Amino acid sequence: MIIDVHGHYTTAPAALGRWREAQVAALADPAQAPDPAGPAIGDDEIRESIETNQLRLMDERGIDVTVFSPRASFMAHHIGDFATSSAWARICNDLCHRVAELYPERFAAGAMLPQSPGADPATAVPELERAVTELGAVAVNLNPDPSGGSWTAPPLTDRSWYPVWEKLVELDVPAMVHVSTSCNPAFHTTGSHYLNADTTAFMQLLQGDLFADFPRLRLVIPHGGGAVPYHWGRFRGLAQALGKPEPEQTLLSDGNVLFDTCVYHQPGIDLLLSVIPYESVLFASEMIGAVRGIDPRTGRHFDDTRRYVENAGLSDGELAAVEEHNARRAYPRLDARLTAQGR
Amino acid sequence: MIIDVHGHYTTAPAALGRWREAQVAALADPAQAPDPAGPAIGDDEIRESIETNQLRLMDERGIDVTVFSPRASFMAHHIGDFATSSAWARICNDLCHRVAELYPERFAAGAMLPQSPGADPATAVPELERAVTELGAVAVNLNPDPSGGSWTAPPLTDRSWYPVWEKLVELDVPAMVHVSTSCNPAFHTTGSHYLNADTTAFMQLLQGDLFADFPRLRLVIPHGGGAVPYHWGRFRGLAQALGKPEPEQTLLSDGNVLFDTCVYHQPGIDLLLSVIPYESVLFASEMIGAVRGIDPRTGRHFDDTRRYVENAGLSDGELAAVEEHNARRAYPRLDARLTAQGR
């Protein structure tokens, strides 16, 4: 079975975008506030948006199941306040839940959190709990920079984040550390902000000792870990300079930190899988995401990462771990869902 | 000949640090202001600091010449105002000039610029000109984020930077895009801020069209280009989505953007040299910098990058380009200096 742990509902029906526009407009003019119940979107609209897009490509590429969360760049936690993000997260999470209900064998829901700049991370816990216990989310996306490029939040090792980590451990759910839109003109959202956030989060974890306090916490660093595997020697040397053991030992070996395979060319995937132990790598594509085009050199989509992963020279057992078993171990609620389906 | 284009005076005599401490203290208490002429440092002190450190390692590693600039993390452009940075840059640049005078065959000076958050980049031009025309600097380091991690400066393609680009072109000097200390707790200076800045700068250049206006401008992205080569497929795909030609064509092929080899393990260097055309790669180590330890797996210093570059499978001609000829082409004042020495 091939599990893609990184998919977003980038193709949601237009009514969702209109609802958000009205919500944003209402920040200045309350008369424009949209229906608090959310946009009216029929099941057929959802089916259309999925079957012509993600499901079509999953079938073409042989991907069985995708962990499917709200569009990352649209989380835009910097807009409005906690109430704004709370209403928006609820609606987006409900929609991903409906996708997973319509295609229970093909999608499992991931959830966004109602974060907001300056808001105590603990305020995200109720929606986290609702998404997991009521909507069946098997993972959440956690934004280390709700400001959208000002990086005003404390590091992930700060105690203000601990209520989130406690709840994730209690629910046995991993978090993908994933920023949203950059509203800083220095940072291109998908070209630099996403990758910078991955590198930043990893280094925060390397500097700290979070997993001593939360040995069962699992954090997924997306986009192949940003710059980390390419600079693995630097991070090993920095760990040494900080008086710490090898990062493999402190961060990877107990399954606390995992990297996904959203790296859009063969040499990058080859490096990832040659440097990072295969047990710490999860297959993912973030398809119909940052890079949607076809590589003229290969004639295939840049984001068709399965092709790179399968050409990286792994043994059959290693490949099965990256494409299925590591995800079932790191996402126990996904494993339970698949097991209940007899898979 | 082996040229290292990325060295900093990280081992400067302690009097320099004391001068800076007094300068910083004087921001609150003018009575503590240090001698405006700078610290008293004798030639013997400089020799001692160089011969036991950089020169020793250069000899051990077979590096002939290093482009040697003020310590990057100590530029700390966020401290004080333009006058603070102006005095500090002048003193640091003078010191690197003295190193290059004491060892004319082993070091060529690079310069820092007197940048300051919110200050017009044009204010850096007089020191840039002084460093090149009076001190013989063959390159400068330009900080894309003088705030030290708040990223409040406009992208490098913004017209406010144009006076700097114009002067660099006029003087025929390249700039290395290099941030300084992070004062943002989210970013570890050398673990994430440096690499993020490299990725950020490259993406700014990819989004813009700076080299149409400055076809002879040359910018060096250090630390192996941050995350860029590892994610080369992503950047190619983003260029395509932006309606632009391949980044190799718009940024690399005319020598406008170059990457250095400050990547501290073999797989990273292998990726860099397999993905980026060798004509766009400059040998560098940033030795006695971010990562000073010995890799227990190899028994060699992490930052002994020559070993990786020589083991990367380049032909003799390609290796000579990376280790010498590309630098002589990108740094014409270095080439002139070496040529005048009969080298």
PDB file of N, CA and C in Angstrom, chain A residues 129-179:
ATOM      1  N   GLU A 129      -8.673  18.692  19.528  1.00  0.00           N
ATOM      2  CA  GLU A 129      -9.383  17.536  20.099  1.00  0.00           C
ATOM      3  C   GLU A 129     -10.644  17.215  19.300  1.00  0.00           C
ATOM      4  N   ARG A 130     -11.373  18.265  18.921  1.00  0.00           N
ATOM      5  CA  ARG A 130     -12.582  18.031  18.119  1.00  0.00           C
ATOM      6  C   ARG A 130     -12.231  17.346  16.803  1.00  0.00           C
ATOM      7  N   ALA A 131     -11.163  17.863  16.143  1.00  0.00           N
ATOM      8  CA  ALA A 131     -10.811  17.320  14.832  1.00  0.00           C
ATOM      9  C   ALA A 131     -10.453  15.840  14.933  1.00  0.00           C
ATOM     10  N   VAL A 132      -9.746  15.483  15.979  1.00  0.00           N
ATOM     11  CA  VAL A 132      -9.307  14.090  16.108  1.00  0.00           C
ATOM     12  C   VAL A 132     -10.463  13.203  16.581  1.00  0.00           C
ATOM     13  N   THR A 133     -11.148  13.625  17.649  1.00  0.00           N
ATOM     14  CA  THR A 133     -12.133  12.713  18.264  1.00  0.00           C
ATOM     15  C   THR A 133     -13.482  12.734  17.547  1.00  0.00           C
ATOM     16  N   GLU A 134     -13.839  13.891  16.962  1.00  0.00           N
ATOM     17  CA  GLU A 134     -15.155  13.942  16.308  1.00  0.00           C
ATOM     18  C   GLU A 134     -15.054  13.801  14.793  1.00  0.00           C
ATOM     19  N   LEU A 135     -13.955  14.324  14.207  1.00  0.00           N
ATOM     20  CA  LEU A 135     -13.845  14.299  12.748  1.00  0.00           C
ATOM     21  C   LEU A 135     -12.923  13.195  12.249  1.00  0.00           C
ATOM     22  N   GLY A 136     -12.292  12.506  13.156  1.00  0.00           N
ATOM     23  CA  GLY A 136     -11.442  11.394  12.733  1.00  0.00           C
ATOM     24  C   GLY A 136     -10.117  11.813  12.127  1.00  0.00           C
ATOM     25  N   ALA A 137      -9.647  13.017  12.427  1.00  0.00           N
ATOM     26  CA  ALA A 137      -8.349  13.438  11.892  1.00  0.00           C
ATOM     27  C   ALA A 137      -7.242  12.538  12.444  1.00  0.00           C
ATOM     28  N   VAL A 138      -6.326  12.161  11.569  1.00  0.00           N
ATOM     29  CA  VAL A 138      -5.232  11.275  11.986  1.00  0.00           C
ATOM     30  C   VAL A 138      -3.937  12.050  12.207  1.00  0.00           C
ATOM     31  N   ALA A 139      -3.967  13.347  11.917  1.00  0.00           N
ATOM     32  CA  ALA A 139      -2.780  14.197  12.065  1.00  0.00           C
ATOM     33  C   ALA A 139      -3.233  15.648  12.055  1.00  0.00           C
ATOM     34  N   VAL A 140      -2.360  16.532  12.545  1.00  0.00           N
ATOM     35  CA  VAL A 140      -2.645  17.964  12.453  1.00  0.00           C
ATOM     36  C   VAL A 140      -1.441  18.671  11.840  1.00  0.00           C
ATOM     37  N   ASN A 141      -1.708  19.850  11.284  1.00  0.00           N
ATOM     38  CA  ASN A 141      -0.639  20.743  10.828  1.00  0.00           C
ATOM     39  C   ASN A 141      -0.486  21.852  11.852  1.00  0.00           C
ATOM     40  N   LEU A 142       0.731  22.050  12.290  1.00  0.00           N
ATOM     41  CA  LEU A 142       1.004  23.069  13.301  1.00  0.00           C
ATOM     42  C   LEU A 142       1.921  24.126  12.697  1.00  0.00           C
ATOM     43  N   ASN A 143       1.510  25.378  12.819  1.00  0.00           N
ATOM     44  CA  ASN A 143       2.249  26.488  12.208  1.00  0.00           C
ATOM     45  C   ASN A 143       3.219  27.101  13.227  1.00  0.00           C
ATOM     46  N   PRO A 144       4.529  26.981  12.983  1.00  0.00           N
ATOM     47  CA  PRO A 144       5.492  27.543  13.943  1.00  0.00           C
ATOM     48  C   PRO A 144       5.608  29.058  13.845  1.00  0.00           C
ATOM     49  N   ASP A 145       4.941  29.669  12.862  1.00  0.00           N
ATOM     50  CA  ASP A 145       5.022  31.122  12.662  1.00  0.00           C
ATOM     51  C   ASP A 145       3.656  31.661  12.243  1.00  0.00           C
ATOM     52  N   PRO A 146       2.709  31.744  13.195  1.00  0.00           N
ATOM     53  CA  PRO A 146       1.366  32.218  12.823  1.00  0.00           C
ATOM     54  C   PRO A 146       1.354  33.647  12.280  1.00  0.00           C
ATOM     55  N   SER A 147       2.445  34.368  12.455  1.00  0.00           N
ATOM     56  CA  SER A 147       2.490  35.750  11.967  1.00  0.00           C
ATOM     57  C   SER A 147       2.627  35.825  10.452  1.00  0.00           C
ATOM     58  N   GLY A 148       3.012  34.721   9.821  1.00  0.00           N
ATOM     59  CA  GLY A 148       3.157  34.735   8.366  1.00  0.00           C
ATOM     60  C   GLY A 148       4.429  35.419   7.893  1.00  0.00           C
ATOM     61  N   GLY A 149       5.528  35.163   8.573  1.00  0.00           N
ATOM     62  CA  GLY A 149       6.809  35.648   8.073  1.00  0.00           C
ATOM     63  C   GLY A 149       7.505  36.663   8.958  1.00  0.00           C
ATOM     64  N   SER A 150       6.898  37.010  10.097  1.00  0.00           N
ATOM     65  CA  SER A 150       7.608  37.877  11.052  1.00  0.00           C
ATOM     66  C   SER A 150       8.303  37.059  12.133  1.00  0.00           C
ATOM     67  N   TRP A 151       7.936  35.809  12.244  1.00  0.00           N
ATOM     68  CA  TRP A 151       8.589  34.879  13.186  1.00  0.00           C
ATOM     69  C   TRP A 151       8.614  35.459  14.604  1.00  0.00           C
ATOM     70  N   THR A 152       7.421  35.819  15.086  1.00  0.00           N
ATOM     71  CA  THR A 152       7.284  36.397  16.419  1.00  0.00           C
ATOM     72  C   THR A 152       6.937  35.354  17.473  1.00  0.00           C
ATOM     73  N   ALA A 153       6.656  34.130  17.057  1.00  0.00           N
ATOM     74  CA  ALA A 153       6.306  33.088  18.032  1.00  0.00           C
ATOM     75  C   ALA A 153       7.578  32.520  18.649  1.00  0.00           C
ATOM     76  N   PRO A 154       7.495  32.053  19.897  1.00  0.00           N
ATOM     77  CA  PRO A 154       8.676  31.434  20.515  1.00  0.00           C
ATOM     78  C   PRO A 154       8.985  30.090  19.850  1.00  0.00           C
ATOM     79  N   PRO A 155      10.209  29.605  20.043  1.00  0.00           N
ATOM     80  CA  PRO A 155      10.565  28.310  19.457  1.00  0.00           C
ATOM     81  C   PRO A 155       9.629  27.195  19.923  1.00  0.00           C
ATOM     82  N   LEU A 156       9.591  26.143  19.154  1.00  0.00           N
ATOM     83  CA  LEU A 156       8.687  25.024  19.450  1.00  0.00           C
ATOM     84  C   LEU A 156       9.024  24.330  20.763  1.00  0.00           C
ATOM     85  N   THR A 157      10.208  24.602  21.267  1.00  0.00           N
ATOM     86  CA  THR A 157      10.608  24.011  22.546  1.00  0.00           C
ATOM     87  C   THR A 157      10.149  24.845  23.742  1.00  0.00           C
ATOM     88  N   ASP A 158       9.555  25.999  23.467  1.00  0.00           N
ATOM     89  CA  ASP A 158       9.078  26.868  24.548  1.00  0.00           C
ATOM     90  C   ASP A 158       7.895  26.217  25.271  1.00  0.00           C
ATOM     91  N   ARG A 159       7.801  26.452  26.542  1.00  0.00           N
ATOM     92  CA  ARG A 159       6.755  25.774  27.324  1.00  0.00           C
ATOM     93  C   ARG A 159       5.348  26.198  26.932  1.00  0.00           C
ATOM     94  N   SER A 160       5.212  27.346  26.271  1.00  0.00           N
ATOM     95  CA  SER A 160       3.868  27.752  25.850  1.00  0.00           C
ATOM     96  C   SER A 160       3.258  26.760  24.852  1.00  0.00           C
ATOM     97  N   TRP A 161       4.115  26.013  24.165  1.00  0.00           N
ATOM     98  CA  TRP A 161       3.595  25.007  23.227  1.00  0.00           C
ATOM     99  C   TRP A 161       3.213  23.704  23.926  1.00  0.00           C
ATOM    100  N   TYR A 162       3.608  23.541  25.162  1.00  0.00           N
ATOM    101  CA  TYR A 162       3.456  22.233  25.806  1.00  0.00           C
ATOM    102  C   TYR A 162       2.011  21.711  25.844  1.00  0.00           C
ATOM    103  N   PRO A 163       1.001  22.579  26.047  1.00  0.00           N
ATOM    104  CA  PRO A 163      -0.366  22.028  26.033  1.00  0.00           C
ATOM    105  C   PRO A 163      -0.719  21.340  24.711  1.00  0.00           C
ATOM    106  N   VAL A 164      -0.150  21.866  23.612  1.00  0.00           N
ATOM    107  CA  VAL A 164      -0.399  21.214  22.317  1.00  0.00           C
ATOM    108  C   VAL A 164       0.304  19.864  22.273  1.00  0.00           C
ATOM    109  N   TRP A 165       1.562  19.856  22.700  1.00  0.00           N
ATOM    110  CA  TRP A 165       2.303  18.575  22.691  1.00  0.00           C
ATOM    111  C   TRP A 165       1.618  17.544  23.600  1.00  0.00           C
ATOM    112  N   GLU A 166       1.130  18.016  24.767  1.00  0.00           N
ATOM    113  CA  GLU A 166       0.467  17.074  25.689  1.00  0.00           C
ATOM    114  C   GLU A 166      -0.766  16.452  25.043  1.00  0.00           C
ATOM    115  N   LYS A 167      -1.517  17.290  24.362  1.00  0.00           N
ATOM    116  CA  LYS A 167      -2.744  16.761  23.741  1.00  0.00           C
ATOM    117  C   LYS A 167      -2.412  15.827  22.577  1.00  0.00           C
ATOM    118  N   LEU A 168      -1.376  16.173  21.809  1.00  0.00           N
ATOM    119  CA  LEU A 168      -0.989  15.288  20.697  1.00  0.00           C
ATOM    120  C   LEU A 168      -0.566  13.922  21.227  1.00  0.00           C
ATOM    121  N   VAL A 169       0.193  13.922  22.313  1.00  0.00           N
ATOM    122  CA  VAL A 169       0.637  12.650  22.889  1.00  0.00           C
ATOM    123  C   VAL A 169      -0.564  11.881  23.429  1.00  0.00           C
ATOM    124  N   GLU A 170      -1.446  12.599  24.113  1.00  0.00           N
ATOM    125  CA  GLU A 170      -2.631  11.938  24.683  1.00  0.00           C
ATOM    126  C   GLU A 170      -3.473  11.283  23.589  1.00  0.00           C
ATOM    127  N   LEU A 171      -3.624  12.001  22.466  1.00  0.00           N
ATOM    128  CA  LEU A 171      -4.454  11.482  21.371  1.00  0.00           C
ATOM    129  C   LEU A 171      -3.666  10.568  20.435  1.00  0.00           C
ATOM    130  N   ASP A 172      -2.351  10.519  20.629  1.00  0.00           N
ATOM    131  CA  ASP A 172      -1.458   9.679  19.808  1.00  0.00           C
ATOM    132  C   ASP A 172      -1.531  10.072  18.327  1.00  0.00           C
ATOM    133  N   VAL A 173      -1.361  11.374  18.116  1.00  0.00           N
ATOM    134  CA  VAL A 173      -1.471  11.952  16.769  1.00  0.00           C
ATOM    135  C   VAL A 173      -0.195  12.746  16.473  1.00  0.00           C
ATOM    136  N   PRO A 174       0.376  12.595  15.297  1.00  0.00           N
ATOM    137  CA  PRO A 174       1.554  13.402  14.949  1.00  0.00           C
ATOM    138  C   PRO A 174       1.154  14.784  14.440  1.00  0.00           C
ATOM    139  N   ALA A 175       2.093  15.711  14.521  1.00  0.00           N
ATOM    140  CA  ALA A 175       1.895  17.032  13.912  1.00  0.00           C
ATOM    141  C   ALA A 175       2.915  17.230  12.804  1.00  0.00           C
ATOM    142  N   MET A 176       2.437  17.735  11.678  1.00  0.00           N
ATOM    143  CA  MET A 176       3.348  18.210  10.641  1.00  0.00           C
ATOM    144  C   MET A 176       3.583  19.688  10.912  1.00  0.00           C
ATOM    145  N   VAL A 177       4.855  20.096  10.961  1.00  0.00           N
ATOM    146  CA  VAL A 177       5.203  21.491  11.228  1.00  0.00           C
ATOM    147  C   VAL A 177       5.173  22.227   9.889  1.00  0.00           C
ATOM    148  N   HIS A 178       4.136  23.033   9.679  1.00  0.00           N
ATOM    149  CA  HIS A 178       3.894  23.577   8.331  1.00  0.00           C
ATOM    150  C   HIS A 178       3.421  25.014   8.436  1.00  0.00           C
ATOM    151  N   VAL A 179       4.201  25.939   7.895  1.00  0.00           N
ATOM    152  CA  VAL A 179       3.755  27.330   7.887  1.00  0.00           C
ATOM    153  C   VAL A 179       2.704  27.555   6.810  1.00  0.00           C
TER     154      VAL A 179
END
